[in-house]
XYZ file of N, CA and C in Angstrom:
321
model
N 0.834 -1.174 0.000
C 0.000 0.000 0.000
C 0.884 1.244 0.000
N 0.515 2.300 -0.962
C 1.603 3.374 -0.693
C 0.841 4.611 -0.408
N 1.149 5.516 0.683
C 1.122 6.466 1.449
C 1.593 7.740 0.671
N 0.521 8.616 1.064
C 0.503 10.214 0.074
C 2.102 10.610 1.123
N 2.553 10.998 -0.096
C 3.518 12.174 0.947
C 3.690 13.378 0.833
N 2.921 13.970 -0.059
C 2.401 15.529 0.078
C 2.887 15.965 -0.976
N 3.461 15.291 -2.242
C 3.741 15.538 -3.103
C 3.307 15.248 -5.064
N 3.260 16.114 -5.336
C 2.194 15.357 -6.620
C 3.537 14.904 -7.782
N 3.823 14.013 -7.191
C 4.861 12.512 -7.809
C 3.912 11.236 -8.210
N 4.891 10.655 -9.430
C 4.034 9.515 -9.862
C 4.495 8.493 -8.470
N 3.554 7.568 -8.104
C 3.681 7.270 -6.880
C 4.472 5.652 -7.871
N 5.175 4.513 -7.098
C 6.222 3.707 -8.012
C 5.176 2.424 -8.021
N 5.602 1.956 -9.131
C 4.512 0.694 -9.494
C 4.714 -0.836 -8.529
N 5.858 -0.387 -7.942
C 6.517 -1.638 -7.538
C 5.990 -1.273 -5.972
N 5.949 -2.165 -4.969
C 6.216 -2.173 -3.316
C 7.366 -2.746 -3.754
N 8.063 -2.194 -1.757
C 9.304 -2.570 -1.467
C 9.026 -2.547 0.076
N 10.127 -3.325 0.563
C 10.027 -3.017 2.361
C 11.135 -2.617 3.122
N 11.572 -1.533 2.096
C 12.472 -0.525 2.431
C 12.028 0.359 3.602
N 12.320 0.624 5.074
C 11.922 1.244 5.861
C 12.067 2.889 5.658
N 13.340 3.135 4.690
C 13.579 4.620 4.447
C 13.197 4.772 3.094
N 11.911 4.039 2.669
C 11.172 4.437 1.113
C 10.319 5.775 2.175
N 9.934 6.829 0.760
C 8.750 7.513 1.919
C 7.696 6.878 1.325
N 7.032 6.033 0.640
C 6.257 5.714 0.195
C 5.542 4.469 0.811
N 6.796 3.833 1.267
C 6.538 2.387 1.780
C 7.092 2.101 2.984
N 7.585 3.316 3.628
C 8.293 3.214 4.710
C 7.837 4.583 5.595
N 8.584 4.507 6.807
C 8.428 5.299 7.871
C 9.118 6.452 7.002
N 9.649 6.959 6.125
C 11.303 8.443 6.307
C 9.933 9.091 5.781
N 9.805 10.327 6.203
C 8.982 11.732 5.911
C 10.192 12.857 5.067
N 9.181 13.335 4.175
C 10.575 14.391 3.439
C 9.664 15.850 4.104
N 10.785 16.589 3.905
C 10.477 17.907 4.250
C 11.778 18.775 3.537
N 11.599 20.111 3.379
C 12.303 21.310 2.979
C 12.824 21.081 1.371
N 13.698 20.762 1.055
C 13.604 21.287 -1.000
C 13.597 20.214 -1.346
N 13.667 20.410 -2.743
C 13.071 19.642 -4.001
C 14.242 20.015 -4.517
N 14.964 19.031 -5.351
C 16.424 19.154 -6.121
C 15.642 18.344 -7.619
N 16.314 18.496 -8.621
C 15.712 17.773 -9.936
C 17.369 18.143 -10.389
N 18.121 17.130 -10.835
C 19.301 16.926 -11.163
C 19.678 15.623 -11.907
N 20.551 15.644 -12.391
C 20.932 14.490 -13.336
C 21.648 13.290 -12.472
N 21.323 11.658 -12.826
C 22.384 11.087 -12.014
C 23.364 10.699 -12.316
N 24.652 11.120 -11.921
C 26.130 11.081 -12.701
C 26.437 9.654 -12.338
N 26.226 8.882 -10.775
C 26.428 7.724 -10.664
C 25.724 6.770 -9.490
N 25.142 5.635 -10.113
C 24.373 4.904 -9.817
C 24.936 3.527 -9.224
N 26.486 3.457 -8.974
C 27.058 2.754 -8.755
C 27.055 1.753 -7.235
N 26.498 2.653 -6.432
C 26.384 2.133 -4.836
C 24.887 1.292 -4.565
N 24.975 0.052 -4.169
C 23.526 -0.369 -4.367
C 22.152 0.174 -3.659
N 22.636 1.278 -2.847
C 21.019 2.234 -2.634
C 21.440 3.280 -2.420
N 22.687 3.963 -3.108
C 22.695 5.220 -3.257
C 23.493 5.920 -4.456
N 22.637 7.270 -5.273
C 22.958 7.730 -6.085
C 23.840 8.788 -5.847
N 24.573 9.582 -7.065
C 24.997 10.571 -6.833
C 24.007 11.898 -8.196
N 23.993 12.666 -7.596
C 22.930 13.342 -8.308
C 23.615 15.022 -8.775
N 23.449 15.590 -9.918
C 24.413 16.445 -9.996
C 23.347 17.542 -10.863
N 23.417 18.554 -10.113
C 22.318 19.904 -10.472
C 23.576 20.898 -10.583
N 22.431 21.259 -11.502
C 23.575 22.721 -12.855
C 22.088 23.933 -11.912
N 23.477 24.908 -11.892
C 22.330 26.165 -12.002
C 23.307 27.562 -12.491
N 22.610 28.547 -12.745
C 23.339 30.027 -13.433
C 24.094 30.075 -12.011
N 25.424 30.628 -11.962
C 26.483 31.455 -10.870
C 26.495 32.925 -11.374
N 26.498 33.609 -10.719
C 26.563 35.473 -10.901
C 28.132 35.497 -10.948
N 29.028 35.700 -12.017
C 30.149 36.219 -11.701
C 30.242 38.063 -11.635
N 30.477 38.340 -10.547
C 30.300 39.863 -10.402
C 31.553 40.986 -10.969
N 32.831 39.903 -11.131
C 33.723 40.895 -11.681
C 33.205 41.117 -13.843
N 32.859 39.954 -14.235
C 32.660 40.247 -15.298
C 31.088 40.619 -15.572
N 30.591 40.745 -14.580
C 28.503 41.276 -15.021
C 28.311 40.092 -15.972
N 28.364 38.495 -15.749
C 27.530 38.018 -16.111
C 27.604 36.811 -15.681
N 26.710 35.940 -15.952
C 26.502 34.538 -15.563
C 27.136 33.184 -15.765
N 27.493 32.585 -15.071
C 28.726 31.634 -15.685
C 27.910 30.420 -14.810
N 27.797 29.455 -15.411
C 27.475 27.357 -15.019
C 27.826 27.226 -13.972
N 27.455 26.433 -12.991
C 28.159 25.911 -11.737
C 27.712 24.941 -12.204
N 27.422 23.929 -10.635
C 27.586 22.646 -10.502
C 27.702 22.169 -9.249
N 26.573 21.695 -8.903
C 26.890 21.028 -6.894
C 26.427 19.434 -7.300
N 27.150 18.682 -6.722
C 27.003 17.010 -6.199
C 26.133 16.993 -5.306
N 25.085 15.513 -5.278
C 24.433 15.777 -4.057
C 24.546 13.735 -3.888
N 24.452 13.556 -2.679
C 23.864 12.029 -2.556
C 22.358 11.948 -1.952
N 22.043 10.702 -2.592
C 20.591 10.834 -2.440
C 20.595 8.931 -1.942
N 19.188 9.065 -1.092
C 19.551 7.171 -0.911
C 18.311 7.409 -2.360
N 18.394 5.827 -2.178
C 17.471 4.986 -3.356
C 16.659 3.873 -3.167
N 15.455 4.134 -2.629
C 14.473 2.935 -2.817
C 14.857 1.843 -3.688
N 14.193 0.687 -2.647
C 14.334 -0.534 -3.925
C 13.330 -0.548 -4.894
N 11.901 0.309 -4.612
C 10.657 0.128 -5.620
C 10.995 1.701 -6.904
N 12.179 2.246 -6.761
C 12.410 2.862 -7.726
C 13.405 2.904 -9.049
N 13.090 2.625 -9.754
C 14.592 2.685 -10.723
C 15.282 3.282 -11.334
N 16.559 3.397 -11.086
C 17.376 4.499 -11.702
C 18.548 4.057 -12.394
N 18.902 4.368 -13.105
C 20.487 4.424 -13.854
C 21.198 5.516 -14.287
N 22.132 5.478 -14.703
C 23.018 6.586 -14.835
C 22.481 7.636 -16.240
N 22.382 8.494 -16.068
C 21.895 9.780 -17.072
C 20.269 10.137 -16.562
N 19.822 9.428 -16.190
C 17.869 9.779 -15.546
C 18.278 11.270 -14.942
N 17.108 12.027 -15.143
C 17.092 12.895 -14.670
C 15.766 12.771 -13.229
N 15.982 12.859 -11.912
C 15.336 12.475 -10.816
C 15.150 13.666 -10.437
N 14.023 13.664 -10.023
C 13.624 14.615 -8.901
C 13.889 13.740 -6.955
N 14.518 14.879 -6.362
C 14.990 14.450 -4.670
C 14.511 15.517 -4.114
N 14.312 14.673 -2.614
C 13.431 15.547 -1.479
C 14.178 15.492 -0.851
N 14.219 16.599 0.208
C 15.035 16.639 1.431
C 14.409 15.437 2.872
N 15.087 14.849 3.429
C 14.422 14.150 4.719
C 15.697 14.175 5.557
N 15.784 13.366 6.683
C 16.201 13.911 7.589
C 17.593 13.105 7.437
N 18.552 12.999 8.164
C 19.895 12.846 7.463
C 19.844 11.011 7.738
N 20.346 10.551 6.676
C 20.641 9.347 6.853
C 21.597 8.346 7.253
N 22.740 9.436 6.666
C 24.127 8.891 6.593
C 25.125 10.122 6.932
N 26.254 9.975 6.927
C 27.311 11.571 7.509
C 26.624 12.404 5.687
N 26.852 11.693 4.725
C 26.565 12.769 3.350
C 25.369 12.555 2.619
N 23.995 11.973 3.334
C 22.997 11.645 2.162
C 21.891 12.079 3.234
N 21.113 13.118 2.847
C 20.113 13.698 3.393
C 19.214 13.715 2.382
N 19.021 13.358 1.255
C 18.048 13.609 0.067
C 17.522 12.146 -0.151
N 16.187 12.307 -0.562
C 15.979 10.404 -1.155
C 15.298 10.955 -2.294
N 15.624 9.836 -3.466
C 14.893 9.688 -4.673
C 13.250 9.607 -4.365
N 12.800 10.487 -5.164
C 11.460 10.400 -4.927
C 11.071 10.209 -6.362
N 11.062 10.325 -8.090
C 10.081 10.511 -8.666
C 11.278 10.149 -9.895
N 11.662 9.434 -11.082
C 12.547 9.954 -12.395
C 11.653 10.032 -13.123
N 11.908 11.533 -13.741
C 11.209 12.459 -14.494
C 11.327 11.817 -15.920
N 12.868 11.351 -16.457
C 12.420 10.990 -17.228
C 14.199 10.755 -17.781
């Protein structure tokens, strides 16, 4: 059975009895929403997720690419591989570097 979590995400076709799914498990998300690419899918329940946004460079008046890394865990009822672009929620920290969980691949 899967549980609203306050978000209008396709909810995953699969169950799992992952305790830190928010869907199928106890973890609650709260505070941002990241939508980033996944550079690597290599760890078996955790991604690495990599969001581009505009940087202000102020000596030249204009905008230059960044780039922040993020880790995210990974449900077993979700699937991901390397290049998906995912949407991640913030929840509460899991690990010393993974505070985000996969919630939704966009596509």
């Amino acid at each position: 059975m899967t549980k609203n979590i306050g978000l209008q995400v396709k909810t995953p076709k699969t169950e799992c009895d992952d305790d830190l799914c928010p869907f199928h498990g106890v973890l609650s998300i709260r505070g941002k929403l990241v939508q980033g690419k996944v550079v690597s899918a290599r760890a078996p329940k955790t991604v690495v997720v990599q969001q581009e946004f505009p940087r202000l460079d102020i000596k030249y008046k204009r905008y230059a690419r960044s780039q922040s890394k993020l880790h995210a865990h990974r449900p077993q009822c979700i699937d991901v591989k390397e290049g998906d672009i995912v949407l991640t929620a913030e929840c509460r920290p899991i690990s010393k570097s993974v505070s985000f969980v996969v919630v939704e691949v966009v596509s």
